Amino acid sequence: MARGSAVAWAALGPLLWGCALGLQGGMLYPQESPSRECKELDGLWSFRADFSDNRRRGFEEQWYRRPLWESGPTVDMPVPSSFNDISQDWRLRHFVGWVWYEREVILPERWTQDLRTRVVLRIGSAHSYAIVVSAARSRQGGWGGTAAEQHGTSSCHPRHWVNGVDTLEHEGGYLPFEADISNLVQVGPLPSRLRITIAINNTLTPTTLPPGTIQYLTDTSKYPKGYFVQNTYFDFFNYAGLQRSVLLYTTPTTYIDDITVTTSVEQDSGLVNYQISVKGSNLFKLEVRLLDAENKVVANGTGTQGQLKVPGVSLWWPYLMHERPAYLYSLEIRGKGFDWPLLVKDFNLLRWLGANAFRTSHYPYAEEVMQMCDRYGIVVIDECPGVGLALPQFFNNVSLHHHMQVMEEVVRRDKNHPAVVMWSVANEPASHLESAGYYLKMVIAHTKSLDPSRPVTFVSNSNYAADKGAPYVDVICLNSYYSWYHDYGHLELIQLQLATQFENWYKKYQKPIIQSEYGAETIAGFHQDPPLMFTEEYQKSLLEQYHLGLDQKRRKYVVGELIWNFADFMTEQSPTRVLGNKKGIFTRQRQPKSAAFLLRERYWKIANETRYPHSVAKSQCLENSLFT
Ligand code: GCB
């Protein structure tokens, strides 16, 4: 394991590694407590896509000024979900531009009357650019003014349009954002209703993350006037909308804004250094209590920073993992949206497989996924949406600045998770370019300054000799598709090519290596023996060949193998994709292909081969596992 033997994953509630963030304010996951209440806004929202030619009718007609149904037809839209797959209207599936969500909420009276209460609106993620407008309505009827209304601007440019604490803008999907809306709901004659309107734009530009381009097709013999397509440079469907939960929560006006914890171990004692940021007042007294998994107090402290000592500490430990050598064996899963049944099913499958890790390919997963990783002992390589950095023009200063900010948001959100073992700043950037070298150097350095305790990487598919980013990473992560994207059908070449890959990279960089992707497209139910591409037999044989190659190096410098992919997933349409990417060892419905059984045998074999009895005791999950 890259972090080395000094790693201490303690099972002491929310443990954090040291961070010095540039972002203003924290982003703690909302939890109910004696002083905090939460109100989930999941469920049906009103929805309309702006199909107008310039996609700006919503702003021109100020749809946010009145309930959405008053300005035109609306449809029901579940939140959380991606809007693309919900309706039977094909235009919505491929829609690019502004969509509008609206929901009316009745607020508890205390929230609107008690001026010692802060009311916060929190959006788990909105892909990819969002503007939020809130309006409070008094009991007597009539809507109280929003900032946008008071300023009366009709400009459709968001920067002019929003101007007030009750509205909020956020750029980038996959990460949470929030606003204190107390000023809005706590003014006027007993307001009790809140109308929340969220406009979301899924257009990707050369400076968004991931980047994209809009291409106008101007040959009028082939395309109608104004016809455009969105080009993306990654291999998943650009699902969009309110894909994670939206909620309101309260805090007292003097409140804990952020907590940062770093941990270490001294003999059998756990040391927990904490730093707590309090906002709203300087007049407070802090008592700190550290609870164990059974809610028993195991240490006490006072003040905004200090160290707690826990004798006889029980350490957090990855599922089935041995410490010498630690080895990640698993697969990539997907977690753009959030859905509890799917999430629990996926974790049951991970445990069935005996897997112990995954990478959040290629964007941060829902916060609930990260919580499950802490709970189930699954190690995470936490990747930001730096995917599709394929063209030279994407390595510009505006993108670099945004990319660094996104890393700040990722680290701010996930620094508390013991499961996070490494940050990944990008997947397959064009890292052979000089400009990419500088860009990656800067993003990696920035991420290290945010969290000096964890290694940082990006995932490469460049040639080892040409890669300009590899010198800056702590661990080399490599994607390769031998006998899939070239040498079609020639499974006999895999071991040689894999050995060459590992030896070249190791010789040049002398760093630990993770095989971060390998796999084969497989259509469940297709069979052929001897194996042919796309059959279950081919996928199995390809993985077997890779495993023979990996076994040659895994006790040396290869520290992990992550197959591509956990389950089939949707992509854009193309002649190389049959209803999406089919490299899953499970179907999209989570049913196993033959390779799932092969993987299961391998992962359990590795676990049984290497684990000592004491490491078994360390895994919190094993005692409850059906599969040991
Ligand atoms: C890759 C990408 C991943 C693709 C995969 C494939 O290298 O990182 O996003 O889905 O290859 O299946 O082509």
XYZ file of C-alpha atoms and ligand atoms in Angstrom:
641
model
C 0.000 0.000 0.000
C 1.374 3.346 -1.022
C 0.916 4.960 2.337
C 3.326 2.498 3.847
C 3.263 0.751 7.158
C 2.881 3.926 9.157
C -0.685 4.120 7.976
C -3.128 4.174 10.849
C -6.740 3.822 9.934
C -8.465 4.136 13.251
C -12.052 3.092 13.812
C -12.947 6.109 15.814
C -15.828 7.715 14.072
C -15.057 10.404 11.510
C -11.313 10.447 11.121
C -9.643 13.002 8.997
C -6.212 13.530 7.599
C -4.561 16.903 7.842
C -5.749 19.545 5.427
C -5.061 23.222 5.011
C -7.800 24.372 2.699
C -7.970 27.531 0.660
C -11.760 27.342 0.357
C -13.827 29.485 2.642
C -15.950 27.380 4.954
C -16.494 23.684 5.459
C -18.883 21.229 3.845
C -19.792 18.841 6.639
C -22.355 16.180 5.821
C -25.647 17.302 7.418
C -26.587 15.152 10.392
C -29.414 15.544 12.833
C -28.386 16.299 16.397
C -29.943 17.978 19.419
C -29.068 21.323 17.794
C -29.546 20.503 14.082
C -32.600 19.459 12.109
C -32.735 18.201 8.520
C -35.543 18.285 6.008
C -34.993 16.169 2.915
C -36.417 17.536 -0.300
C -36.124 14.309 -2.258
C -39.231 13.352 -4.187
C -41.109 14.890 -7.085
C -40.104 18.322 -8.335
C -41.641 20.329 -11.166
C -39.418 20.402 -14.198
C -39.086 22.058 -17.583
C -36.304 21.961 -20.177
C -35.828 25.205 -22.067
C -36.094 24.025 -25.677
C -35.958 27.562 -27.089
C -33.325 28.094 -29.778
C -30.984 30.057 -27.562
C -32.019 28.062 -24.459
C -32.530 31.352 -22.627
C -36.243 31.818 -22.665
C -36.376 30.952 -18.962
C -34.192 33.934 -18.146
C -35.800 36.253 -20.694
C -39.265 35.493 -19.343
C -38.021 35.227 -15.749
C -39.599 31.862 -15.053
C -38.240 32.058 -11.512
C -40.493 35.011 -10.616
C -43.633 32.901 -10.354
C -44.431 29.246 -9.794
C -43.062 27.352 -12.789
C -46.430 26.030 -13.943
C -47.572 29.634 -14.531
C -45.033 30.154 -17.329
C -45.770 26.939 -19.236
C -46.160 23.185 -18.975
C -44.111 21.273 -16.423
C -43.449 17.576 -15.882
C -42.797 15.595 -12.705
C -39.124 14.945 -12.135
C -37.797 12.716 -9.344
C -34.935 14.062 -7.255
C -32.376 12.600 -6.999
C -32.161 11.365 -10.581
C -30.743 12.256 -13.972
C -33.421 13.833 -16.136
C -32.202 12.098 -19.298
C -33.628 8.619 -18.749
C -36.917 9.573 -17.106
C -39.144 10.725 -19.905
C -40.204 9.133 -23.203
C -39.288 12.365 -24.985
C -36.064 11.613 -26.912
C -35.276 15.320 -27.017
C -34.863 15.343 -23.265
C -32.481 12.406 -23.297
C -30.050 14.328 -25.479
C -30.891 17.793 -24.229
C -28.066 20.323 -23.881
C -28.798 23.643 -22.198
C -30.824 24.987 -19.282
C -33.349 22.903 -17.388
C -35.508 24.236 -14.559
C -36.442 22.453 -11.344
C -38.881 23.791 -8.780
C -40.178 22.643 -5.423
C -42.312 24.312 -2.779
C -41.624 23.531 0.869
C -43.535 24.262 4.043
C -41.109 25.248 6.743
C -41.485 24.434 10.434
C -42.537 27.621 12.234
C -39.506 27.572 14.513
C -37.193 27.802 11.493
C -38.826 31.009 10.342
C -39.391 32.637 13.726
C -36.372 31.763 15.813
C -33.653 34.200 14.861
C -31.070 32.088 16.671
C -31.538 29.421 13.993
C -29.666 29.297 10.686
C -31.474 27.679 7.777
C -29.229 26.233 5.084
C -30.144 24.931 1.627
C -27.774 22.161 0.516
C -27.586 20.544 -2.887
C -25.703 17.239 -3.052
C -24.777 17.835 -6.696
C -26.162 19.547 -9.767
C -24.554 18.685 -13.056
C -22.956 20.818 -14.126
C -23.664 24.531 -13.643
C -26.449 25.623 -11.310
C -28.206 28.788 -10.252
C -30.560 28.576 -7.316
C -33.319 31.064 -6.616
C -35.418 30.922 -3.479
C -38.564 32.839 -2.720
C -40.473 32.884 0.541
C -44.233 33.290 0.662
C -46.048 34.824 3.567
C -49.080 33.198 5.193
C -51.186 35.997 3.797
C -50.235 34.857 0.301
C -48.027 36.694 -2.150
C -44.391 35.967 -2.709
C -41.695 37.840 -0.833
C -39.013 39.276 -3.082
C -35.910 37.390 -3.977
C -32.697 39.200 -4.622
C -33.128 38.607 -8.329
C -36.556 40.167 -8.269
C -35.514 43.110 -6.153
C -32.744 43.927 -8.557
C -35.209 43.504 -11.360
C -32.607 42.508 -13.901
C -33.694 40.618 -16.935
C -30.221 39.779 -18.059
C -29.819 36.116 -18.826
C -26.188 36.098 -17.875
C -25.921 34.486 -14.484
C -23.238 36.804 -13.212
C -25.543 39.812 -13.482
C -28.658 38.006 -12.648
C -27.757 36.743 -9.187
C -26.977 39.175 -6.472
C -27.927 38.198 -2.974
C -27.508 35.762 -0.125
C -30.693 33.957 -1.008
C -29.377 32.845 -4.356
C -26.483 30.653 -5.129
C -24.364 29.602 -8.090
C -22.136 26.601 -8.430
C -19.949 25.359 -11.207
C -19.220 21.669 -11.561
C -21.286 18.556 -11.002
C -20.595 15.765 -8.516
C -19.915 17.965 -5.490
C -22.149 19.561 -2.864
C -22.794 23.267 -2.381
C -24.956 25.209 0.001
C -26.248 28.634 1.039
C -27.484 30.171 4.258
C -31.053 31.234 3.422
C -32.014 32.432 6.921
C -32.288 36.040 5.743
C -34.837 34.997 3.191
C -37.068 32.826 5.312
C -36.868 34.893 8.490
C -38.186 38.209 7.167
C -41.688 39.470 6.514
C -44.982 38.540 8.057
C -44.626 34.951 9.201
C -43.382 33.372 6.004
C -43.930 29.649 6.121
C -43.517 28.489 2.540
C -40.412 28.459 0.459
C -40.246 28.098 -3.297
C -36.924 26.817 -4.552
C -36.105 27.174 -8.224
C -32.920 25.676 -9.580
C -31.732 26.288 -13.124
C -29.099 23.811 -14.296
C -27.027 23.884 -17.443
C -25.289 20.684 -18.593
C -23.251 22.334 -21.367
C -19.601 21.366 -21.215
C -17.056 23.906 -22.406
C -13.273 23.871 -22.793
C -13.014 25.227 -19.235
C -15.496 22.990 -17.420
C -14.470 19.749 -15.713
C -14.922 17.513 -17.584
C -14.378 19.718 -20.612
C -16.392 19.525 -23.812
C -17.070 21.522 -26.943
C -20.189 22.625 -28.763
C -19.955 22.090 -32.499
C -22.282 23.935 -34.845
C -22.950 21.973 -38.023
C -23.431 24.553 -40.699
C -23.853 22.559 -43.909
C -27.505 23.407 -44.549
C -27.850 20.563 -47.029
C -27.413 18.214 -44.092
C -28.416 20.067 -40.943
C -31.150 22.531 -40.069
C -30.137 26.103 -39.197
C -28.560 26.455 -35.752
C -27.916 22.710 -35.427
C -25.284 21.829 -32.862
C -23.917 18.823 -31.022
C -22.078 18.540 -27.748
C -18.719 16.777 -28.136
C -17.321 15.035 -25.088
C -14.002 13.277 -24.674
C -14.889 10.649 -22.115
C -16.639 7.304 -22.197
C -19.801 7.762 -20.167
C -23.123 9.321 -20.907
C -23.268 12.910 -19.698
C -26.211 12.329 -17.368
C -27.344 15.566 -15.761
C -29.738 17.163 -13.319
C -30.202 17.018 -9.567
C -28.522 13.654 -9.210
C -28.076 13.710 -5.447
C -30.248 14.753 -2.527
C -31.355 18.304 -1.871
C -32.068 19.254 1.709
C -32.619 22.014 4.187
C -30.934 21.886 7.545
C -30.591 24.122 10.532
C -27.792 25.036 12.889
C -27.674 27.491 15.750
C -26.301 30.890 14.688
C -23.063 29.971 16.449
C -22.132 26.721 14.817
C -19.402 24.265 13.936
C -18.511 24.946 10.324
C -15.746 22.427 9.808
C -13.725 19.731 11.548
C -10.329 18.444 10.519
C -8.726 15.451 12.167
C -5.383 13.784 11.641
C -4.514 10.531 13.302
C -1.492 8.521 14.292
C -0.687 5.558 16.485
C 1.689 5.392 19.453
C 2.152 1.817 20.610
C -1.422 0.659 21.180
C -2.856 4.171 21.599
C -4.581 6.132 18.880
C -3.798 9.842 18.694
C -6.450 12.047 17.176
C -5.480 15.639 16.453
C -8.500 17.775 15.852
C -9.129 21.252 14.617
C -12.622 22.696 14.771
C -13.782 25.822 13.022
C -16.618 27.681 14.729
C -18.522 30.467 13.023
C -21.072 33.032 14.099
C -19.512 34.217 17.360
C -16.333 34.285 19.380
C -18.228 33.613 22.564
C -18.461 29.874 22.855
C -17.132 26.984 24.842
C -16.265 23.759 23.069
C -16.400 20.348 24.635
C -15.133 17.570 22.420
C -16.180 13.968 22.876
C -14.897 11.105 20.773
C -17.365 8.239 20.430
C -16.627 4.702 19.333
C -18.820 2.634 17.033
C -21.093 1.798 19.954
C -21.450 5.451 20.901
C -19.338 5.083 24.026
C -17.177 8.091 24.867
C -13.537 7.050 24.463
C -11.831 10.439 24.878
C -12.658 14.011 25.871
C -11.159 17.372 25.033
C -11.906 21.076 25.092
C -11.265 23.996 22.756
C -10.966 24.342 18.997
C -7.847 22.257 18.694
C -6.145 19.530 20.604
C -5.161 15.922 20.762
C -7.235 13.021 22.015
C -5.589 9.812 23.143
C -7.379 6.486 22.873
C -5.632 3.623 24.657
C -6.137 0.136 23.212
C -7.312 1.628 19.950
C -9.123 -0.519 17.424
C -7.883 0.457 13.964
C -9.889 0.828 10.795
C -8.669 -1.726 8.329
C -9.573 -2.523 4.726
C -11.670 -5.572 4.034
C -9.478 -8.678 3.798
C -6.307 -6.664 3.313
C -2.944 -7.758 4.531
C -0.450 -5.103 5.543
C 2.719 -6.678 4.098
C 2.338 -6.263 1.202
C -0.945 -4.423 1.110
C -2.588 -4.941 -2.248
C -5.673 -3.432 -3.842
C -7.716 -5.870 -5.848
C -10.940 -4.684 -7.171
C -12.785 -2.901 -9.848
C -14.227 0.364 -10.829
C -17.794 1.061 -9.768
C -19.959 3.998 -10.627
C -21.627 6.454 -8.326
C -22.779 9.542 -10.167
C -26.267 9.450 -8.795
C -27.500 8.242 -5.492
C -29.911 5.411 -4.820
C -29.800 3.403 -1.561
C -31.002 0.029 -2.938
C -28.429 0.097 -5.737
C -25.727 1.234 -3.358
C -26.323 -1.557 -0.856
C -26.553 -4.107 -3.676
C -23.208 -2.925 -5.060
C -21.529 -3.198 -1.684
C -22.970 -6.668 -1.177
C -21.478 -7.605 -4.538
C -18.105 -6.108 -3.575
C -18.063 -8.220 -0.430
C -19.205 -11.305 -2.296
C -16.269 -10.795 -4.644
C -13.847 -10.255 -1.770
C -12.827 -6.917 -3.309
C -11.173 -4.312 -1.123
C -10.896 -1.117 -3.172
C -12.128 1.047 -6.008
C -11.409 4.305 -7.770
C -14.186 6.873 -8.094
C -13.956 6.823 -11.851
C -14.201 9.509 -13.107
C -15.751 11.919 -10.608
C -16.428 12.049 -6.864
C -19.205 9.669 -5.860
C -22.118 10.530 -3.606
C -21.204 11.184 0.021
C -23.263 8.167 1.069
C -21.001 5.947 -1.070
C -17.990 7.224 0.830
C -19.732 6.516 4.127
C -20.390 2.965 2.980
C -16.682 2.562 2.169
C -15.756 3.579 5.715
C -18.329 1.169 7.031
C -17.459 -1.819 4.832
C -13.690 -1.402 4.773
C -13.380 -0.505 1.098
C -10.324 1.573 0.189
C -10.974 4.480 -2.186
C -8.802 6.234 -4.719
C -10.798 9.443 -4.827
C -10.847 10.879 -8.334
C -12.086 14.300 -9.385
C -13.942 14.924 -12.681
C -10.656 15.617 -14.489
C -11.548 13.312 -17.338
C -11.490 14.007 -21.067
C -8.551 16.434 -20.914
C -7.752 15.268 -24.377
C -7.137 18.423 -26.433
C -4.268 20.916 -26.112
C -6.699 23.821 -25.627
C -8.029 22.238 -22.427
C -4.738 22.955 -20.663
C -5.291 26.663 -20.154
C -5.078 28.904 -17.095
C -8.816 29.210 -16.562
C -9.165 25.420 -16.561
C -6.177 25.071 -14.270
C -7.682 27.486 -11.770
C -11.021 25.700 -11.876
C -9.368 22.293 -11.592
C -7.529 23.414 -8.455
C -10.752 24.709 -6.991
C -12.476 21.415 -7.724
C -9.679 19.600 -5.899
C -10.263 21.921 -2.953
C -13.921 20.956 -2.979
C -13.124 17.238 -3.224
C -10.603 17.344 -0.394
C -12.851 19.538 1.730
C -15.714 17.077 1.312
C -13.827 13.788 1.655
C -10.856 14.522 3.936
C -12.743 12.950 6.857
C -13.056 9.490 5.351
C -10.589 6.903 6.603
C -11.370 4.913 3.447
C -9.780 7.536 1.179
C -6.220 6.420 0.598
C -5.188 8.579 -2.363
C -6.383 11.502 -4.511
C -6.508 11.183 -8.278
C -6.540 14.492 -10.120
C -7.304 13.164 -13.618
C -8.001 10.196 -15.835
C -6.051 9.801 -19.060
C -5.152 13.436 -19.704
C -3.059 14.066 -22.829
C -0.038 13.874 -20.534
C 2.467 13.678 -23.358
C 1.923 17.419 -23.999
C 4.325 19.954 -22.448
C 1.380 22.097 -21.399
C -0.180 19.090 -19.665
C 3.046 18.538 -17.743
C 2.894 22.014 -16.222
C -0.842 21.747 -15.618
C -0.595 18.388 -13.840
C 2.389 19.539 -11.828
C 0.377 22.503 -10.548
C -2.794 20.528 -9.759
C -0.833 17.791 -7.993
C 1.212 20.308 -5.971
C -1.966 22.120 -4.996
C -3.635 18.887 -3.901
C -0.612 17.965 -1.821
C -0.712 21.347 -0.153
C -4.375 20.750 0.689
C -3.635 17.353 2.173
C 0.033 16.582 2.805
C -0.844 13.223 4.364
C -2.170 11.353 1.345
C -0.453 10.367 -1.895
C -1.631 11.964 -5.128
C -1.837 10.454 -8.575
C -3.429 10.760 -11.975
C -4.276 7.849 -14.207
C -2.196 7.610 -17.360
C -2.490 5.873 -20.686
C 0.457 7.695 -22.223
C 3.738 6.195 -23.294
C 6.089 5.886 -20.302
C 8.861 7.809 -22.012
C 6.617 10.672 -23.116
C 4.501 11.174 -20.004
C 5.090 14.693 -18.633
C 3.009 14.268 -15.495
C 4.413 11.017 -14.091
C 7.382 12.702 -12.342
C 4.946 14.459 -9.987
C 2.811 11.547 -8.808
C 3.436 9.334 -5.787
C 1.966 6.222 -7.345
C 1.817 5.441 -11.073
C -1.648 4.387 -12.206
C -1.832 2.791 -15.648
C -4.689 1.906 -17.957
C -3.975 -0.582 -20.717
C -6.185 -2.686 -22.932
C -3.924 -5.338 -24.458
C -5.719 -7.624 -26.887
C -8.692 -5.349 -26.834
C -8.026 -1.991 -28.471
C -5.193 -3.474 -30.503
C -3.929 -6.972 -31.344
C -7.562 -8.009 -31.435
C -8.051 -11.576 -30.329
C -4.357 -12.182 -29.551
C -4.639 -13.088 -25.917
C -1.260 -14.807 -26.090
C 0.461 -11.389 -26.254
C -0.895 -10.020 -23.013
C 1.708 -11.355 -20.600
C 4.604 -10.100 -22.697
C 3.094 -6.676 -23.270
C 2.115 -6.277 -19.631
C 5.585 -7.231 -18.426
C 7.111 -4.706 -20.823
C 4.724 -2.023 -19.596
C 5.539 -2.603 -15.931
C 9.268 -2.881 -16.458
C 9.482 0.283 -18.542
C 7.526 2.385 -16.095
C 9.255 1.011 -13.038
C 12.714 1.409 -14.490
C 12.062 5.034 -15.377
C 10.175 6.233 -12.310
C 10.923 3.724 -9.499
C 7.469 4.239 -8.053
C 4.755 1.810 -6.979
C 2.381 0.970 -9.823
C -1.341 0.222 -9.897
C -2.921 -1.345 -12.957
C -5.905 0.991 -12.794
C -7.861 -0.384 -15.801
C -7.871 -3.518 -17.911
C -10.772 -5.434 -19.361
C -12.820 -6.496 -22.339
C -16.216 -5.641 -23.753
C -18.574 -8.569 -23.097
C -22.175 -9.051 -24.008
C -23.816 -11.215 -21.343
C -24.993 -14.442 -22.904
C -22.560 -14.413 -25.854
C -20.469 -17.575 -25.820
C -17.747 -18.974 -28.045
C -14.982 -21.437 -27.348
C -12.175 -21.026 -28.292
C -12.911 -17.478 -27.165
C -13.787 -14.662 -29.531
C -14.085 -10.994 -28.685
C -17.300 -9.855 -26.973
C -18.014 -13.294 -25.504
C -17.969 -14.186 -21.825
C -15.149 -16.646 -22.543
C -12.983 -13.908 -24.064
C -13.446 -11.627 -21.067
C -12.493 -14.462 -18.726
C -9.444 -15.460 -20.738
C -8.265 -11.876 -21.067
C -8.523 -11.334 -17.319
C -6.708 -14.621 -16.686
C -3.809 -13.556 -18.886
C -3.598 -10.214 -17.120
C -3.625 -11.972 -13.753
C -0.701 -14.165 -14.734
C 1.200 -11.007 -15.671
C 0.178 -9.212 -12.497
C 1.237 -12.150 -10.335
C 4.755 -11.804 -11.682
C 4.998 -8.303 -10.248
C 2.583 -8.041 -7.403
C 4.970 -8.922 -4.646
C 7.448 -6.446 -6.078
C 6.257 -2.991 -7.065
C 2.762 -3.540 -8.442
C 0.471 -2.619 -5.561
C -2.976 -2.938 -7.074
C -5.151 -4.227 -9.886
C -8.501 -2.664 -10.673
C -10.399 -4.259 -13.501
C -12.557 -2.207 -15.806
C -15.383 -2.472 -14.926
C -17.687 -3.424 -12.080
C -20.932 -3.165 -14.080
C -21.907 -2.224 -17.626
C -22.719 1.464 -17.995
C -24.255 3.886 -20.457
C -22.154 5.897 -22.895
C -22.804 8.135 -25.858
C -23.857 6.235 -28.972
C -21.132 5.087 -31.340
C -20.344 2.109 -33.517
C -17.970 0.819 -30.803
C -20.583 0.748 -28.044
C -23.547 -1.620 -27.912
C -26.048 0.115 -25.623
C -23.154 1.459 -23.606
C -19.867 0.123 -22.324
C -20.103 -3.607 -21.716
C -16.826 -4.209 -19.873
C -18.702 -4.897 -16.636
C -18.305 -8.217 -14.895
C -21.888 -7.529 -13.843
C -24.592 -6.357 -16.185
C -26.208 -2.977 -15.644
C -28.890 -4.913 -13.718
C -26.138 -6.310 -11.454
C -26.283 -9.897 -12.680
C -22.927 -11.728 -12.959
C -21.177 -12.592 -16.201
C -18.839 -15.609 -16.056
C -15.878 -13.339 -15.248
C -17.465 -12.359 -11.938
C -16.870 -15.891 -10.651
C -13.289 -15.829 -11.892
C -12.671 -12.543 -10.108
C -14.291 -13.827 -6.958
C -11.999 -16.838 -6.880
C -8.955 -14.662 -7.427
C -9.743 -12.042 -4.821
C -10.500 -14.607 -2.140
C -7.387 -16.544 -3.051
C -5.244 -13.440 -2.655
C -6.943 -12.624 0.623
C -6.499 -16.134 2.010
C -2.934 -16.389 0.756
C -1.727 -13.255 2.437
C -3.812 -12.487 5.444
C -2.554 -13.458 8.884
C -4.938 -14.173 11.722
C -4.254 -10.795 13.294
C -5.205 -8.956 10.146
C -8.477 -10.858 10.080
C -9.250 -9.487 13.500
C -8.542 -5.996 12.218
C -11.237 -6.021 9.611
C -14.424 -4.777 11.140
C -16.444 -6.327 8.393
C -15.227 -9.874 8.489
C -17.066 -10.947 11.567
C -20.384 -10.173 9.909
C -19.427 -11.439 6.505
C -21.433 -14.243 5.004
C -18.549 -15.101 2.764
C -15.587 -15.889 5.042
C -10.468 3.994 -20.546
C -11.197 5.023 -19.815
C -12.591 4.588 -19.415
C -13.235 3.838 -20.559
C -12.416 2.623 -20.868
C -12.949 1.817 -22.065
O -9.273 3.996 -20.640
O -10.500 5.502 -18.689
O -13.326 5.722 -19.068
O -14.551 3.496 -20.289
O -11.118 3.013 -21.203
O -13.746 0.922 -21.838
O -12.598 2.132 -23.192
